[in-house]
mmCIF file of C-alpha atoms and ligand atoms in Angstrom:
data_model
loop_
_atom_site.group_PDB
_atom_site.id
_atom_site.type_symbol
_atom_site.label_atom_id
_atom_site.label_comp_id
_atom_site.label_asym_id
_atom_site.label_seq_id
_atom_site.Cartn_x
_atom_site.Cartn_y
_atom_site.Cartn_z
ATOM 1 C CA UNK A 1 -30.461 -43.261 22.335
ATOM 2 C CA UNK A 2 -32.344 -40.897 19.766
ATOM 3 C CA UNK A 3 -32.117 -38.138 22.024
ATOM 4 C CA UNK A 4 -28.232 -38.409 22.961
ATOM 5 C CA UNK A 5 -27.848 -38.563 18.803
ATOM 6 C CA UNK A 6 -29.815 -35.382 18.565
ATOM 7 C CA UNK A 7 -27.877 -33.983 21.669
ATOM 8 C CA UNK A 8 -24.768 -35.258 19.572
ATOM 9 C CA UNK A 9 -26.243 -33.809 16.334
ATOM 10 C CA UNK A 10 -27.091 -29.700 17.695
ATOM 11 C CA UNK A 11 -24.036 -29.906 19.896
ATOM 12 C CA UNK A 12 -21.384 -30.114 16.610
ATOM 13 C CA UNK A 13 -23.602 -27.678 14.643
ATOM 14 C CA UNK A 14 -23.394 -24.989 17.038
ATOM 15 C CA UNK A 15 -19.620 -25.762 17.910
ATOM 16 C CA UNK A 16 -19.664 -25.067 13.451
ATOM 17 C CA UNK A 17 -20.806 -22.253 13.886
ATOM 18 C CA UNK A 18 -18.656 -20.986 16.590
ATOM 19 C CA UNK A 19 -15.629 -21.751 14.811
ATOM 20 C CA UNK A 20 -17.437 -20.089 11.675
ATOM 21 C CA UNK A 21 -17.852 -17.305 13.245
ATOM 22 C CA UNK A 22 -14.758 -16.476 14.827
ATOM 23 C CA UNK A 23 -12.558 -16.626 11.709
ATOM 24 C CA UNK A 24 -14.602 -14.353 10.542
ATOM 25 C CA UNK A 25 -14.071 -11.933 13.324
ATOM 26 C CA UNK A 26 -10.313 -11.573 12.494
ATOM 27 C CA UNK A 27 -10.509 -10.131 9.153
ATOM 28 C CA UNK A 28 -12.200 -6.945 7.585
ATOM 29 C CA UNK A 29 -14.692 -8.941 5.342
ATOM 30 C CA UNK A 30 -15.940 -12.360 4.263
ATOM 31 C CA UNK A 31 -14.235 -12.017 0.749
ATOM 32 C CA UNK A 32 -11.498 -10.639 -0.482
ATOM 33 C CA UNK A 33 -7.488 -10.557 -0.378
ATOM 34 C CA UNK A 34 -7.929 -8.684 3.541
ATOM 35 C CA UNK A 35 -9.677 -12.001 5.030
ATOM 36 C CA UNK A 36 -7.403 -13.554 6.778
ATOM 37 C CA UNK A 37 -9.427 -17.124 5.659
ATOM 38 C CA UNK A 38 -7.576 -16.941 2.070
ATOM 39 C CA UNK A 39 -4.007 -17.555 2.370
ATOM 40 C CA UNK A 40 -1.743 -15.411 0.254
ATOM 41 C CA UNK A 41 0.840 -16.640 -1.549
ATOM 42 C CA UNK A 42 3.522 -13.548 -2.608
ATOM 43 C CA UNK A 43 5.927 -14.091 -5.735
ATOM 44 C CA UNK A 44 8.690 -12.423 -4.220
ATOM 45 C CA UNK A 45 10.499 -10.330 -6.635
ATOM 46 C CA UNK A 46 8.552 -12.836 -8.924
ATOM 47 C CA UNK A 47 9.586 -16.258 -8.921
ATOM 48 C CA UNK A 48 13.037 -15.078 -7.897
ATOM 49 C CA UNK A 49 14.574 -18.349 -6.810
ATOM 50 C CA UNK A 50 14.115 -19.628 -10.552
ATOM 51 C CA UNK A 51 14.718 -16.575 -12.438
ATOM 52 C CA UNK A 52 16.377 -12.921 -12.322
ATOM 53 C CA UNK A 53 14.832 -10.999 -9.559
ATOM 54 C CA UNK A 54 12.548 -8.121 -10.855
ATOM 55 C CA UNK A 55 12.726 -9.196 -14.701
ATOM 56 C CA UNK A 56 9.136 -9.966 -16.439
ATOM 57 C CA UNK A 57 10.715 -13.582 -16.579
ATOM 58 C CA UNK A 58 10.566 -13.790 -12.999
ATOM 59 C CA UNK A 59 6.613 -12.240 -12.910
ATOM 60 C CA UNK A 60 5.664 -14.489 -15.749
ATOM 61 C CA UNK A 61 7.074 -17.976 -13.404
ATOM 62 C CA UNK A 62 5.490 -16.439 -9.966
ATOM 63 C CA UNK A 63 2.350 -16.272 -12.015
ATOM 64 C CA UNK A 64 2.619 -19.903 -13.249
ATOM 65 C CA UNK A 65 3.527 -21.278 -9.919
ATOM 66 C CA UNK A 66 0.287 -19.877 -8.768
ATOM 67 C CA UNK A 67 1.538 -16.871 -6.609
ATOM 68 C CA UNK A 68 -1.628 -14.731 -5.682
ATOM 69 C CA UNK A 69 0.638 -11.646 -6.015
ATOM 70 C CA UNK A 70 3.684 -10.565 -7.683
ATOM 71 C CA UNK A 71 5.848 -8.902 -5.545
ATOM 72 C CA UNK A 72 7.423 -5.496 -6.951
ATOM 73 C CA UNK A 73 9.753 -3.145 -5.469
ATOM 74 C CA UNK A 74 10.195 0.137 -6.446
ATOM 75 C CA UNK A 75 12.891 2.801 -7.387
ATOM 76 C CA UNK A 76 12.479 6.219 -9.377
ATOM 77 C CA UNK A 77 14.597 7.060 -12.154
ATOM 78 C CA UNK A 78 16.111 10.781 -12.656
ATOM 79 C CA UNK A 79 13.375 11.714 -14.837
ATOM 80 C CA UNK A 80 10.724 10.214 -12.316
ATOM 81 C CA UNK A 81 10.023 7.235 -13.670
ATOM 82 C CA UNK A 82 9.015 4.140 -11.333
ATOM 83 C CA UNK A 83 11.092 1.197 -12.098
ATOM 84 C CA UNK A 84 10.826 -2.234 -10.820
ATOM 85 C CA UNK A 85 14.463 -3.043 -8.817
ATOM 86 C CA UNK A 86 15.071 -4.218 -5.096
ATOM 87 C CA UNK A 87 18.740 -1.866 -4.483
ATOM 88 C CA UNK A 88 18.728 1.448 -5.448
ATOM 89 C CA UNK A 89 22.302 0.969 -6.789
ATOM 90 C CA UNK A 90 21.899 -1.105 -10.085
ATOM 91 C CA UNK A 91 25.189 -2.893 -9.665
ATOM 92 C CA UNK A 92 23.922 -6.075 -8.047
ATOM 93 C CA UNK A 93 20.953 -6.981 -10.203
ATOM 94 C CA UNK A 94 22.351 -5.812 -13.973
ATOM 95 C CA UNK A 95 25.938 -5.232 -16.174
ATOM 96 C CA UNK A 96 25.641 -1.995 -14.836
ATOM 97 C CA UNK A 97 26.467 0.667 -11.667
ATOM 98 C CA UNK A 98 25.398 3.405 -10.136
ATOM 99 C CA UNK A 99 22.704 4.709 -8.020
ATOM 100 C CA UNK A 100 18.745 4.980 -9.829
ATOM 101 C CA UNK A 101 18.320 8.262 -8.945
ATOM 102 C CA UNK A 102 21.327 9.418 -11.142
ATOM 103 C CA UNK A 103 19.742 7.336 -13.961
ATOM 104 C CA UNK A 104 17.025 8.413 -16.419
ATOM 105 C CA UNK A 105 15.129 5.478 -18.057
ATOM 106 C CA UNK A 106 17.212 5.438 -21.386
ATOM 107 C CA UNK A 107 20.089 4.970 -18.917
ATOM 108 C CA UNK A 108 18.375 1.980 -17.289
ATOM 109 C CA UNK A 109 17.088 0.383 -20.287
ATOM 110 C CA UNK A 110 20.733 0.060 -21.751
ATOM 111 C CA UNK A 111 20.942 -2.728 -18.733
ATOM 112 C CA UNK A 112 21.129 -6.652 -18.999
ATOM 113 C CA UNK A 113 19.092 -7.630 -15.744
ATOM 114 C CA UNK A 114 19.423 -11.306 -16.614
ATOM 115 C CA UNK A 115 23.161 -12.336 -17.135
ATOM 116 C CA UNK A 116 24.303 -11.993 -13.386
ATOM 117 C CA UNK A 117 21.808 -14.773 -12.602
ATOM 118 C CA UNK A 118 23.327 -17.134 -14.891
ATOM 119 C CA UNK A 119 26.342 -16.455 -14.128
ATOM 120 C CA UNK A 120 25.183 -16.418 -9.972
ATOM 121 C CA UNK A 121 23.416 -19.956 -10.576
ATOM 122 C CA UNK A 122 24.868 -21.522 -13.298
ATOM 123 C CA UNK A 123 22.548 -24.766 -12.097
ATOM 124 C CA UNK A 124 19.767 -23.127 -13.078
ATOM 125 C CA UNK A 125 20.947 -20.475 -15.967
ATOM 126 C CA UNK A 126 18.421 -19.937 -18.881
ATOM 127 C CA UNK A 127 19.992 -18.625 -22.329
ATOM 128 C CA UNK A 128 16.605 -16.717 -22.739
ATOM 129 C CA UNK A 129 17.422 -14.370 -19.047
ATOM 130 C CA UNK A 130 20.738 -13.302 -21.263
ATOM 131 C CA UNK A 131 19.898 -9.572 -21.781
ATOM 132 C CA UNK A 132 16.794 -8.798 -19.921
ATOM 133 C CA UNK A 133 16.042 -5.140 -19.732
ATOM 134 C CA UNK A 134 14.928 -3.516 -16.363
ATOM 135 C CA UNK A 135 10.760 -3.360 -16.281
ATOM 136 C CA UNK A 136 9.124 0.003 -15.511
ATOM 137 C CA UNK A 137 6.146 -0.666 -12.952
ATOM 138 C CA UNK A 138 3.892 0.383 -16.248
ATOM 139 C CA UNK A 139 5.711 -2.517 -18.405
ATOM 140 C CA UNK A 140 4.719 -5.093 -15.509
ATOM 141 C CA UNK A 141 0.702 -3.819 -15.310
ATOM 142 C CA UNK A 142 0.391 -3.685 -19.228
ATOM 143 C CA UNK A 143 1.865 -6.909 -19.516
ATOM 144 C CA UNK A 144 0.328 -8.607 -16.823
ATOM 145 C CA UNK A 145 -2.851 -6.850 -16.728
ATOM 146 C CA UNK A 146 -6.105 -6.542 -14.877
ATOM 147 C CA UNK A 147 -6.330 -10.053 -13.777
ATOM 148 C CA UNK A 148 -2.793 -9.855 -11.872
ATOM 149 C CA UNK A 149 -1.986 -8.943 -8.317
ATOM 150 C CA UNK A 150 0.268 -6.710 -7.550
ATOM 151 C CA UNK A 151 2.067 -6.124 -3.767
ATOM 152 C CA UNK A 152 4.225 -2.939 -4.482
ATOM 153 C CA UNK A 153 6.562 -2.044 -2.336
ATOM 154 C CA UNK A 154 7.846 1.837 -1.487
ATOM 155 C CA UNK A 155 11.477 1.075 -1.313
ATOM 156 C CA UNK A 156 13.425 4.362 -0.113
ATOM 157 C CA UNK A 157 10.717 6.435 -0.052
ATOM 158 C CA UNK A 158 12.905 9.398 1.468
ATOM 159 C CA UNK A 159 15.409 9.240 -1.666
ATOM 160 C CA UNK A 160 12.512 9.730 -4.344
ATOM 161 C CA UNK A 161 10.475 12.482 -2.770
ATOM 162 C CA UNK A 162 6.992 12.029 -4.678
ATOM 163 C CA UNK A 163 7.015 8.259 -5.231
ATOM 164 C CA UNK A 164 3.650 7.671 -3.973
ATOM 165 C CA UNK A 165 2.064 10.689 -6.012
ATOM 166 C CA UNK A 166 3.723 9.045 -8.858
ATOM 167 C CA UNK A 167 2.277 5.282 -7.692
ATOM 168 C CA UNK A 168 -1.076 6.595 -7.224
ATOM 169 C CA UNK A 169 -1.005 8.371 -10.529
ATOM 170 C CA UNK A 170 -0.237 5.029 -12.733
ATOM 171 C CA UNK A 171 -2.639 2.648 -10.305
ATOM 172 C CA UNK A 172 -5.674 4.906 -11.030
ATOM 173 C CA UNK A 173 -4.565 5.352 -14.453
ATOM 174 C CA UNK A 174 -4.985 1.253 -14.812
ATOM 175 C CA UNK A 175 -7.890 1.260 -13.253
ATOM 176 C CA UNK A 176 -6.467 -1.003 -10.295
ATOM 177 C CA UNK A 177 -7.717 0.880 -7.461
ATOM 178 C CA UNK A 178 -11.429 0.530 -5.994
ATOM 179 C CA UNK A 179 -13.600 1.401 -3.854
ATOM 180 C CA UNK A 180 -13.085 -0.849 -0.784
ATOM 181 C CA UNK A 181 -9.776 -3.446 0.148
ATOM 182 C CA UNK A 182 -11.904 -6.431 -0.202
ATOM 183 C CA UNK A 183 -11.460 -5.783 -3.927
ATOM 184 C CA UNK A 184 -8.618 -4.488 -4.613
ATOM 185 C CA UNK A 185 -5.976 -6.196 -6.866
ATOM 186 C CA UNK A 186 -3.141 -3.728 -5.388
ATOM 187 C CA UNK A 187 -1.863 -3.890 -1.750
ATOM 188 C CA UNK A 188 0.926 -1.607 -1.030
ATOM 189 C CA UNK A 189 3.713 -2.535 1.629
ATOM 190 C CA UNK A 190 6.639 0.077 2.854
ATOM 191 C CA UNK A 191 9.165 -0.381 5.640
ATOM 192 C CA UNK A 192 7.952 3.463 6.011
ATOM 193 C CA UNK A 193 5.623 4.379 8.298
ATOM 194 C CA UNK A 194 5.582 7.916 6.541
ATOM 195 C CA UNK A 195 5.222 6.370 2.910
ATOM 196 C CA UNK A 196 2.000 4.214 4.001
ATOM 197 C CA UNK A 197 0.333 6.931 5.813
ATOM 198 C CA UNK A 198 1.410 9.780 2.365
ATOM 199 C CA UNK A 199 -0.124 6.541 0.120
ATOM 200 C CA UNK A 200 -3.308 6.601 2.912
ATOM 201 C CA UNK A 201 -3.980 10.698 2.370
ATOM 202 C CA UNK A 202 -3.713 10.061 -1.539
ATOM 203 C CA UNK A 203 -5.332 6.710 -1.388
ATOM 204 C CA UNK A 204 -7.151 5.620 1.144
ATOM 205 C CA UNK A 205 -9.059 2.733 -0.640
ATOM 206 C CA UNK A 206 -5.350 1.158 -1.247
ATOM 207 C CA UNK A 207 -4.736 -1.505 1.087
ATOM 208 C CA UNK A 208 -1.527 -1.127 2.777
ATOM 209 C CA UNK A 209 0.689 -3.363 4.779
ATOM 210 C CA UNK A 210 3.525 -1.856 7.352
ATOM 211 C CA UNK A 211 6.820 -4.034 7.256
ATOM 212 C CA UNK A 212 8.677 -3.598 10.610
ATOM 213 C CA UNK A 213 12.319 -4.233 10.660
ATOM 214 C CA UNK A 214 13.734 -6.120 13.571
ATOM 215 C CA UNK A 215 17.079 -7.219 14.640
ATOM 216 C CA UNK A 216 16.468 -9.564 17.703
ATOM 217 C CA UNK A 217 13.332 -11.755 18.589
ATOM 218 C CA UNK A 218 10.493 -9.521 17.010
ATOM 219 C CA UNK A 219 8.353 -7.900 20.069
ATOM 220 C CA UNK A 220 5.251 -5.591 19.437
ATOM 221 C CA UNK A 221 3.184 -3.470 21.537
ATOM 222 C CA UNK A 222 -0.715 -3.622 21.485
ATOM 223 C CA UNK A 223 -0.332 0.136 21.335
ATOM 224 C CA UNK A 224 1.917 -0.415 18.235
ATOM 225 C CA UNK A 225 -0.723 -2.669 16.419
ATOM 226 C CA UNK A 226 -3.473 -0.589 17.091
ATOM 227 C CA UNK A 227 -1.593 2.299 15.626
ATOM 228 C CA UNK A 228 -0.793 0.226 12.329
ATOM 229 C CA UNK A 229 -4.337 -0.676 12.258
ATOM 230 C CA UNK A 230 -5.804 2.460 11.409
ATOM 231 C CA UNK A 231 -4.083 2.874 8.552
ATOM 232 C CA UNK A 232 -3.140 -0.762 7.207
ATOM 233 C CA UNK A 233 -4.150 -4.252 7.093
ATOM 234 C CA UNK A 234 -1.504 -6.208 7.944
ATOM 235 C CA UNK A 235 2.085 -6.453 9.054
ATOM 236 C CA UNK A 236 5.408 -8.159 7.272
ATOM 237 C CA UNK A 237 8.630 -9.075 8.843
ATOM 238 C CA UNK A 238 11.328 -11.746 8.963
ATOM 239 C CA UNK A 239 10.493 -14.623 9.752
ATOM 240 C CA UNK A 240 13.173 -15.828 11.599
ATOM 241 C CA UNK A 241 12.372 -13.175 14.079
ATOM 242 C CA UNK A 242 8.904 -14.290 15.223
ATOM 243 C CA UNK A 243 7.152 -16.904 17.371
ATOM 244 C CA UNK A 244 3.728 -18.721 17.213
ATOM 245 C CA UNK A 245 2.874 -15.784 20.617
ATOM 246 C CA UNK A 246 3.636 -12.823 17.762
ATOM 247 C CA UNK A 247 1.725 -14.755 15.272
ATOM 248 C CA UNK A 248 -1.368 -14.817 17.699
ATOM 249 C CA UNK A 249 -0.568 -11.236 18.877
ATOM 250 C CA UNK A 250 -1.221 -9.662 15.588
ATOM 251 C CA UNK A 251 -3.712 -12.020 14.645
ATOM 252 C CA UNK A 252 -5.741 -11.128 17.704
ATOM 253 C CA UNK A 253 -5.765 -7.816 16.378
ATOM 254 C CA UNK A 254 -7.326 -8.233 13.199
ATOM 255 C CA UNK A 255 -4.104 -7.875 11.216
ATOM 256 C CA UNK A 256 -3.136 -9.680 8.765
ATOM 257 C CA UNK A 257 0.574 -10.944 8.850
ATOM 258 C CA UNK A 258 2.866 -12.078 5.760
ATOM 259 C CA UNK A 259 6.719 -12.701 6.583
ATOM 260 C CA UNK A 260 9.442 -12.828 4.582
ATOM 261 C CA UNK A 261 11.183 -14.552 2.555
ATOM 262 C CA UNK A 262 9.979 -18.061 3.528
ATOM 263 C CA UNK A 263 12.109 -20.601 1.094
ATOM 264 C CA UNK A 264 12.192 -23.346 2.843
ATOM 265 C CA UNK A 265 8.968 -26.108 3.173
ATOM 266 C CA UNK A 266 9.949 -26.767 6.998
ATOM 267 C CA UNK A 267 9.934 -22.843 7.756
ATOM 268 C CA UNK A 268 6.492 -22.635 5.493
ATOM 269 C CA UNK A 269 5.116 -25.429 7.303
ATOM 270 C CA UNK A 270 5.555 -24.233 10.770
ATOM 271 C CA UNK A 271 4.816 -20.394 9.556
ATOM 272 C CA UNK A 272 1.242 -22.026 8.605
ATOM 273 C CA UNK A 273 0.653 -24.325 11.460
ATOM 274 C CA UNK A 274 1.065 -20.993 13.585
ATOM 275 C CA UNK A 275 -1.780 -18.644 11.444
ATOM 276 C CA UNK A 276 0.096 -16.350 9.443
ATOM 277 C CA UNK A 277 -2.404 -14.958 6.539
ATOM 278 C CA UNK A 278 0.214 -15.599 3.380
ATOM 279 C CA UNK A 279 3.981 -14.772 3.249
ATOM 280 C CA UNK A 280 6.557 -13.803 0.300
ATOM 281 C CA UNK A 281 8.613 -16.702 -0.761
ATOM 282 C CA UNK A 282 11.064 -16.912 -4.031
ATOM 283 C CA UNK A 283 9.391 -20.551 -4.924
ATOM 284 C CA UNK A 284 5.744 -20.263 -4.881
ATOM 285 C CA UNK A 285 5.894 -23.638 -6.594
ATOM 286 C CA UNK A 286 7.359 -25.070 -3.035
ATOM 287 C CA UNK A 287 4.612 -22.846 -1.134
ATOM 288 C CA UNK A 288 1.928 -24.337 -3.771
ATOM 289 C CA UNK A 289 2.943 -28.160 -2.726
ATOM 290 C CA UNK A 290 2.866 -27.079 0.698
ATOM 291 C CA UNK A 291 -0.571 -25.852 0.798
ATOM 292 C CA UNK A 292 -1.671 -28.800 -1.060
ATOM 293 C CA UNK A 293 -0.925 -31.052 1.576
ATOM 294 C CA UNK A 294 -2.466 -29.036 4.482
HETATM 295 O O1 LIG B 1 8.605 -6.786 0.976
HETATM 296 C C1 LIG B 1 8.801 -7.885 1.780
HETATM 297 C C2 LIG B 1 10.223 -8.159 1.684
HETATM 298 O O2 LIG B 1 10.491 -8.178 0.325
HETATM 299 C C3 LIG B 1 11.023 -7.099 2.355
HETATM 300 O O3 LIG B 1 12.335 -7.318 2.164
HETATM 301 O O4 LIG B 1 14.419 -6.515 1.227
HETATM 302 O O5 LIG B 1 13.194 -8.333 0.074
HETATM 303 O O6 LIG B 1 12.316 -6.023 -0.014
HETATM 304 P P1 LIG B 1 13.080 -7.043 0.785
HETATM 305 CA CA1 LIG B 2 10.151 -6.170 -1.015
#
């Protein structure tokens, strides 16, 4: 009887340490934002499903619902400025119109980025979102500082020739860059291929994650993820486009994988139960009751 106990006893430490082991095999590192073992929860656009999109009242929510990373996208102004805004035309998101690039700064900050969500959700309308200005990607790191994470994204890369120069410049000017991706506070996404791998010559300790675009069932080549591997960490897509086989896929390939924009607690459920590493939702307080009961 002793010896079928010990039998028992060496039999579930070693199967431990198998399973140990082999999550650690899929990431970069034991620690840090690139192991696939800490699950990322992105603020998309900030807490965007309670507040305007892209407005520091949005950040300030994503940060209090416990989102590991605010989510920015970025636009340049006409005088080169990097602004935080998901369209490059600012007639969606503000009292304005017109395209970014035609705008200098001044021009932006004349803007009320709040009303059109009050007037979008009256439900959920806030007298304090009345007049919000537009926040420059330098107004979001002062504010939010060195303890924040920030996933930045490239948007339109080939309309602001320079953005990345520009992006590198203000990171290393706050200090937010270091020396390896395990501890890095910044991770860099781009539906460019060409904008990651210009961010990767200027950069290379940035981590960077390549969103794919895909119109039908996602599929991926091996060749295709060994490719994005040696110059980012992970993938992001939609994630009405992928199954628990994609999941695995890029998994197996020591990628990290975040879809978007997960609102709903069945889709973050099922999202989980399949392995993704994190994924960009507008209610990070719905993501953060989720996790809790996993
Ligand atoms: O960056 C992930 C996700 O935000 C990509 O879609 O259009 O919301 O920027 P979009
Ligand atoms: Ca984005």
């Amino acid at each position: 009887m002793k010896k079928i106990r010990f039998s028992l006893l060496v039999l579930m430490m070693f199967s431990l340490v198998v399973s140990m082991n082999s999550k650690v095999a899929w990431g970069k590192s034991k620690e840090g934002d690139s192991n696939p073992n800490r699950f990322l929860s992105i603020a998309h656009r900030g807490a965007s499903g309670h507040a305007p999109e892209h407005t520091m009242s949005a950040y300030q929510l994503g940060k209090e619902m416990h989102g590991d990373y605010i989510e920015i996208d970025l636009q340049m102004t006409k005088d080169g400025i990097l602004i935080a805004m998901h369209d490059e035309k600012v007639d969606r998101t503000t009292n304005g119109s017109g395209k970014v690039k035609d705008m200098t700064l001044a021009d932006i900050k004349k803007l009320d980025a709040g009303s059109w969500f009050n007037a979008a959700y009256p439900e959920k309308a806030q007298s304090q979102f009345e007049g919000l200005q537009v926040p420059t990607l330098e107004e979001v790191i002062e504010a939010f500082g060195k303890n924040s994470r920030y996933y930045i994204e490239t948007k339109a890369p080939d309309v602001y020739p320079g953005m990345e120069k520009e992006l590198v410049r203000i990171l290393k000017k706050h200090k937010l860059t270091s020396q390896n991706a395990q501890s890095s506070k910044i991770i860099v996404q781009s539906f460019s291929q060409e904008s990651l791998l210009k961010m990767n010559k200027l950069a290379a300790e940035i981590p960077l994650v390549q969103l794919i675009s895909y119109s039908d069932p996602a599929v991926i080549s091996d060749a295709e993820l060994d490719n994005i591997k040696k110059y980012a960490i992970g993938v992001g897509m939609n994630h009405k486009r992928i199954d628990r086989a994609y999941v695995e896929q890029v998994r197996n390939h020591g990628l990290l994988i975040h879809p978007y924009t997960v609102n709903k607690r069945s889709d973050m459920e099922r999202l989980i139960d399949w392995g993704v590493t994190g994924m960009f939702t507008n209610y990070p307080d719905v993501l953060e009751a989720v996790l809790k009961n996993k």
